[in-house]
Coordinates of C-alpha atoms in Angstrom, one line a residue:
Chain A
X1 CA 140.2 -2.2 -150.2
X2 CA 140.2 -5.7 -148.7
X3 CA 141.6 -5.7 -145.2
X4 CA 142.6 -8.1 -142.5
X5 CA 142.8 -6.5 -139.1
X6 CA 145.1 -8.1 -136.6
X7 CA 145.4 -7.6 -132.8
X8 CA 147.2 -7.1 -130.5
X9 CA 150.2 -5.4 -132.1
X10 CA 152.5 -6.7 -129.3
X11 CA 152.1 -9.4 -126.7
X12 CA 154.1 -10.5 -123.7
X13 CA 153.4 -13.9 -122.2
X14 CA 155.1 -15.9 -119.5
X15 CA 156.6 -19.2 -120.3
X16 CA 153.9 -21.9 -120.1
X17 CA 151.1 -19.5 -120.7
X18 CA 148.7 -19.2 -123.6
X19 CA 149.3 -16.7 -126.4
X20 CA 146.2 -15.6 -128.4
X21 CA 146.3 -13.5 -131.5
X22 CA 143.2 -12.4 -133.3
X23 CA 142.3 -11.5 -136.9
X24 CA 139.2 -10.2 -138.5
X25 CA 138.5 -10.0 -142.3
X26 CA 135.9 -8.4 -144.5
X27 CA 135.8 -10.3 -147.7
X28 CA 133.5 -13.3 -147.7
X29 CA 135.3 -14.6 -150.8
X30 CA 138.3 -15.4 -148.7
X31 CA 138.9 -19.2 -148.8
X32 CA 142.2 -19.8 -147.1
X33 CA 143.6 -18.5 -143.9
X34 CA 147.3 -19.1 -143.1
X35 CA 149.4 -17.9 -140.2
X36 CA 153.0 -17.0 -140.8
X37 CA 155.8 -16.9 -138.2
X38 CA 158.8 -14.6 -138.7
X39 CA 162.0 -14.6 -136.6
X40 CA 164.4 -11.6 -136.7
X41 CA 166.5 -11.5 -139.8
X42 CA 164.4 -14.2 -141.5
X43 CA 161.5 -14.1 -143.9
X44 CA 158.1 -15.3 -142.8
X45 CA 157.4 -19.0 -142.9
X46 CA 154.1 -20.8 -143.0
X47 CA 153.1 -22.0 -139.5
X48 CA 149.6 -23.4 -139.8
X49 CA 146.6 -22.7 -142.1
X50 CA 142.8 -23.4 -142.2
X51 CA 140.0 -23.4 -144.7
X52 CA 136.6 -22.0 -143.8
X53 CA 134.8 -25.4 -143.8
X54 CA 136.3 -26.3 -140.5
X55 CA 136.1 -24.4 -137.2
X56 CA 139.4 -25.5 -135.7
X57 CA 142.7 -26.9 -136.7
X58 CA 145.4 -28.1 -134.3
X59 CA 149.1 -28.8 -135.0
X60 CA 151.1 -29.5 -131.9
X61 CA 150.9 -26.5 -129.6
X62 CA 149.4 -24.3 -132.3
X63 CA 145.6 -24.1 -132.9
X64 CA 143.6 -22.0 -135.3
X65 CA 140.0 -21.2 -134.3
X66 CA 137.7 -20.0 -137.1
X67 CA 134.4 -18.3 -136.7
X68 CA 132.9 -17.9 -140.2
X69 CA 129.8 -16.0 -139.2
X70 CA 131.8 -13.4 -137.3
X71 CA 134.5 -13.3 -140.0
X72 CA 137.2 -13.8 -137.3
X73 CA 140.0 -16.3 -136.8
X74 CA 142.6 -16.6 -134.1
X75 CA 145.9 -18.3 -133.3
X76 CA 146.4 -20.0 -129.9
X77 CA 149.8 -21.0 -128.8
X78 CA 149.6 -23.4 -125.8
X79 CA 152.4 -23.8 -123.3
X80 CA 154.2 -20.8 -124.9
X81 CA 158.0 -21.1 -125.0
X82 CA 160.8 -18.5 -125.3
X83 CA 161.6 -20.0 -128.7
X84 CA 158.1 -19.0 -129.9
X85 CA 159.2 -15.3 -129.5
X86 CA 158.7 -14.0 -133.1
X87 CA 156.4 -11.8 -135.2
X88 CA 153.2 -13.5 -136.3
X89 CA 151.1 -12.6 -139.3
X90 CA 147.6 -13.7 -140.2
X91 CA 146.6 -13.7 -143.8
X92 CA 143.6 -14.3 -146.1
X93 CA 143.3 -15.4 -149.7
X94 CA 140.5 -14.9 -152.1
X95 CA 139.8 -17.9 -154.4
X96 CA 139.3 -15.7 -157.4
X97 CA 142.7 -13.9 -157.1
X98 CA 145.1 -16.8 -157.5
X99 CA 147.7 -17.0 -154.8
X100 CA 147.5 -13.4 -153.7
X101 CA 147.4 -13.0 -149.9
X102 CA 146.2 -10.1 -147.8
X103 CA 148.3 -9.9 -144.6
X104 CA 147.4 -8.5 -141.2
X105 CA 149.6 -5.9 -139.5
X106 CA 151.6 -8.4 -137.4
X107 CA 151.9 -9.3 -133.7
X108 CA 155.3 -9.2 -132.0
X109 CA 155.2 -12.0 -129.4
X110 CA 157.7 -12.1 -126.5
X111 CA 157.6 -15.1 -124.2
X112 CA 159.4 -14.4 -120.9
X113 CA 161.3 -17.3 -119.2
Chain B
X1 CA 163.5 -27.5 -149.5
X2 CA 162.3 -24.5 -151.4
X3 CA 164.8 -21.8 -151.5
X4 CA 164.1 -18.2 -152.3
X5 CA 167.2 -16.1 -152.6
X6 CA 167.4 -12.3 -152.5
X7 CA 170.6 -10.9 -153.9
X8 CA 171.3 -8.5 -151.1
X9 CA 170.6 -8.4 -147.4
X10 CA 171.4 -4.8 -147.0
X11 CA 171.5 -2.0 -149.6
X12 CA 172.1 1.7 -149.3
X13 CA 171.2 4.0 -152.2
X14 CA 170.7 7.7 -152.8
X15 CA 167.6 9.6 -153.7
X16 CA 166.9 9.6 -157.4
X17 CA 168.9 6.4 -158.2
X18 CA 167.5 3.5 -160.1
X19 CA 167.5 0.5 -157.8
X20 CA 167.2 -3.2 -158.7
X21 CA 166.3 -5.9 -156.2
X22 CA 166.7 -9.4 -157.5
X23 CA 165.0 -12.6 -156.4
X24 CA 165.6 -16.2 -157.5
X25 CA 163.6 -19.3 -156.6
X26 CA 164.7 -22.9 -157.2
X27 CA 161.4 -24.8 -157.2
X28 CA 159.9 -24.0 -160.6
X29 CA 157.1 -22.0 -159.0
X30 CA 154.7 -20.2 -161.2
X31 CA 153.8 -17.4 -158.8
X32 CA 156.3 -14.8 -157.6
X33 CA 155.6 -11.8 -155.3
X34 CA 157.3 -8.7 -154.0
X35 CA 156.2 -7.2 -150.7
X36 CA 157.4 -4.4 -148.5
X37 CA 157.3 -4.8 -144.7
X38 CA 157.0 -1.8 -142.4
X39 CA 156.4 -1.8 -138.6
X40 CA 152.7 -1.7 -137.8
X41 CA 151.6 -2.1 -141.5
X42 CA 152.4 -5.8 -142.0
X43 CA 153.3 -7.0 -145.5
X44 CA 151.9 -5.0 -148.4
X45 CA 152.0 -6.5 -151.9
X46 CA 153.7 -4.4 -154.5
X47 CA 153.6 -6.6 -157.6
X48 CA 153.1 -10.2 -158.4
X49 CA 153.5 -12.5 -161.4
X50 CA 151.8 -15.7 -162.5
X51 CA 154.2 -16.5 -165.4
X52 CA 157.1 -15.3 -167.4
X53 CA 156.6 -11.8 -168.8
X54 CA 153.4 -11.5 -166.9
X55 CA 152.8 -9.0 -164.0
X56 CA 150.0 -7.7 -161.9
X57 CA 149.8 -4.7 -159.7
X58 CA 149.4 -5.3 -156.0
X59 CA 148.2 -2.8 -153.4
X60 CA 151.1 -0.3 -153.5
X61 CA 152.7 -0.4 -157.0
X62 CA 153.4 3.4 -157.3
X63 CA 157.0 4.1 -157.8
X64 CA 157.9 0.5 -158.6
X65 CA 158.1 -1.7 -161.6
X66 CA 159.0 -5.4 -162.1
X67 CA 160.5 -7.7 -164.6
X68 CA 160.2 -11.4 -165.1
X69 CA 162.2 -12.6 -168.1
X70 CA 162.8 -16.1 -166.7
X71 CA 160.5 -18.3 -164.6
X72 CA 162.9 -18.5 -161.7
X73 CA 163.8 -14.8 -161.5
X74 CA 161.7 -11.8 -160.5
X75 CA 163.2 -8.3 -160.2
X76 CA 161.8 -5.3 -158.4
X77 CA 162.8 -1.9 -159.8
X78 CA 162.6 1.4 -158.1
X79 CA 162.7 3.8 -161.0
X80 CA 163.8 6.9 -159.0
X81 CA 164.4 6.0 -155.4
X82 CA 162.8 8.2 -152.7
X83 CA 163.3 8.3 -148.9
X84 CA 159.8 6.9 -148.4
X85 CA 160.9 3.7 -150.1
X86 CA 163.2 2.9 -147.2
X87 CA 161.9 -0.4 -146.0
X88 CA 162.4 -4.2 -145.8
X89 CA 161.6 -5.8 -149.1
X90 CA 160.5 -9.5 -149.2
X91 CA 160.2 -11.8 -152.2
X92 CA 158.1 -14.9 -152.2
X93 CA 157.1 -17.7 -154.6
X94 CA 154.4 -20.4 -154.7
X95 CA 152.8 -22.9 -157.0
X96 CA 149.5 -21.9 -158.5
X97 CA 146.7 -22.7 -156.0
X98 CA 144.9 -25.4 -157.9
X99 CA 143.1 -27.9 -155.7
X100 CA 145.5 -27.6 -152.8
X101 CA 146.6 -24.6 -150.9
X102 CA 150.1 -23.8 -151.8
X103 CA 152.0 -21.7 -149.3
X104 CA 154.1 -18.8 -150.2
X105 CA 157.8 -19.3 -149.5
X106 CA 159.7 -16.2 -148.6
X107 CA 163.3 -15.0 -148.9
X108 CA 165.1 -13.5 -146.0
X109 CA 164.5 -9.9 -147.2
X110 CA 166.5 -6.9 -148.4
X111 CA 166.7 -4.0 -146.0
X112 CA 166.9 -1.0 -148.3
X113 CA 167.9 2.5 -147.1
X114 CA 167.4 5.5 -149.3
X115 CA 169.5 8.5 -148.2

């Protein structure tokens, strides 16, 4: 079964620090790697995404780093804020399976003031 | 803004009941999905649909079925509810991938408890 392994399961960071969440995948047919952010009581929402032909994508304080040879990708949150406290999911999609996503296990991030 | 609406936020049912979870999207999306979310397991795909009257099994379809009679509506059915189906259920929709990467848009979930 295709898997995406996400770590850590939970993360506590001080305000202003850097939050780093890692994901590893197995299927080399994956062609799209989104990160979703979920606040309590809400559904996940797309945060940022990357394709495997680039090694890094940055949007504001959020950066995805992608290592195709290692089959790993990570989310970096710079200058973490209490408002970033949420659950984060990485995901991967195979180009030959339509819009189907395989999600990681999730990381619960808490940013302390 | 895309809106995915799930009919109930909280639902309590009894073992053996037939349970219907409803989802409606307002953006004419082709794809619709049902997931369940459990702590430490992430989101696991139950069923998805590319078009009306079309369905595909996801990773954990056992004990569930789906119905898509209209493009905007996708229903999840628990044929005979069991306590291990107590979970958060999330519905999502998206356009077909095509040349661009179409994100999935999620509803806010239905927290289902089976007693």
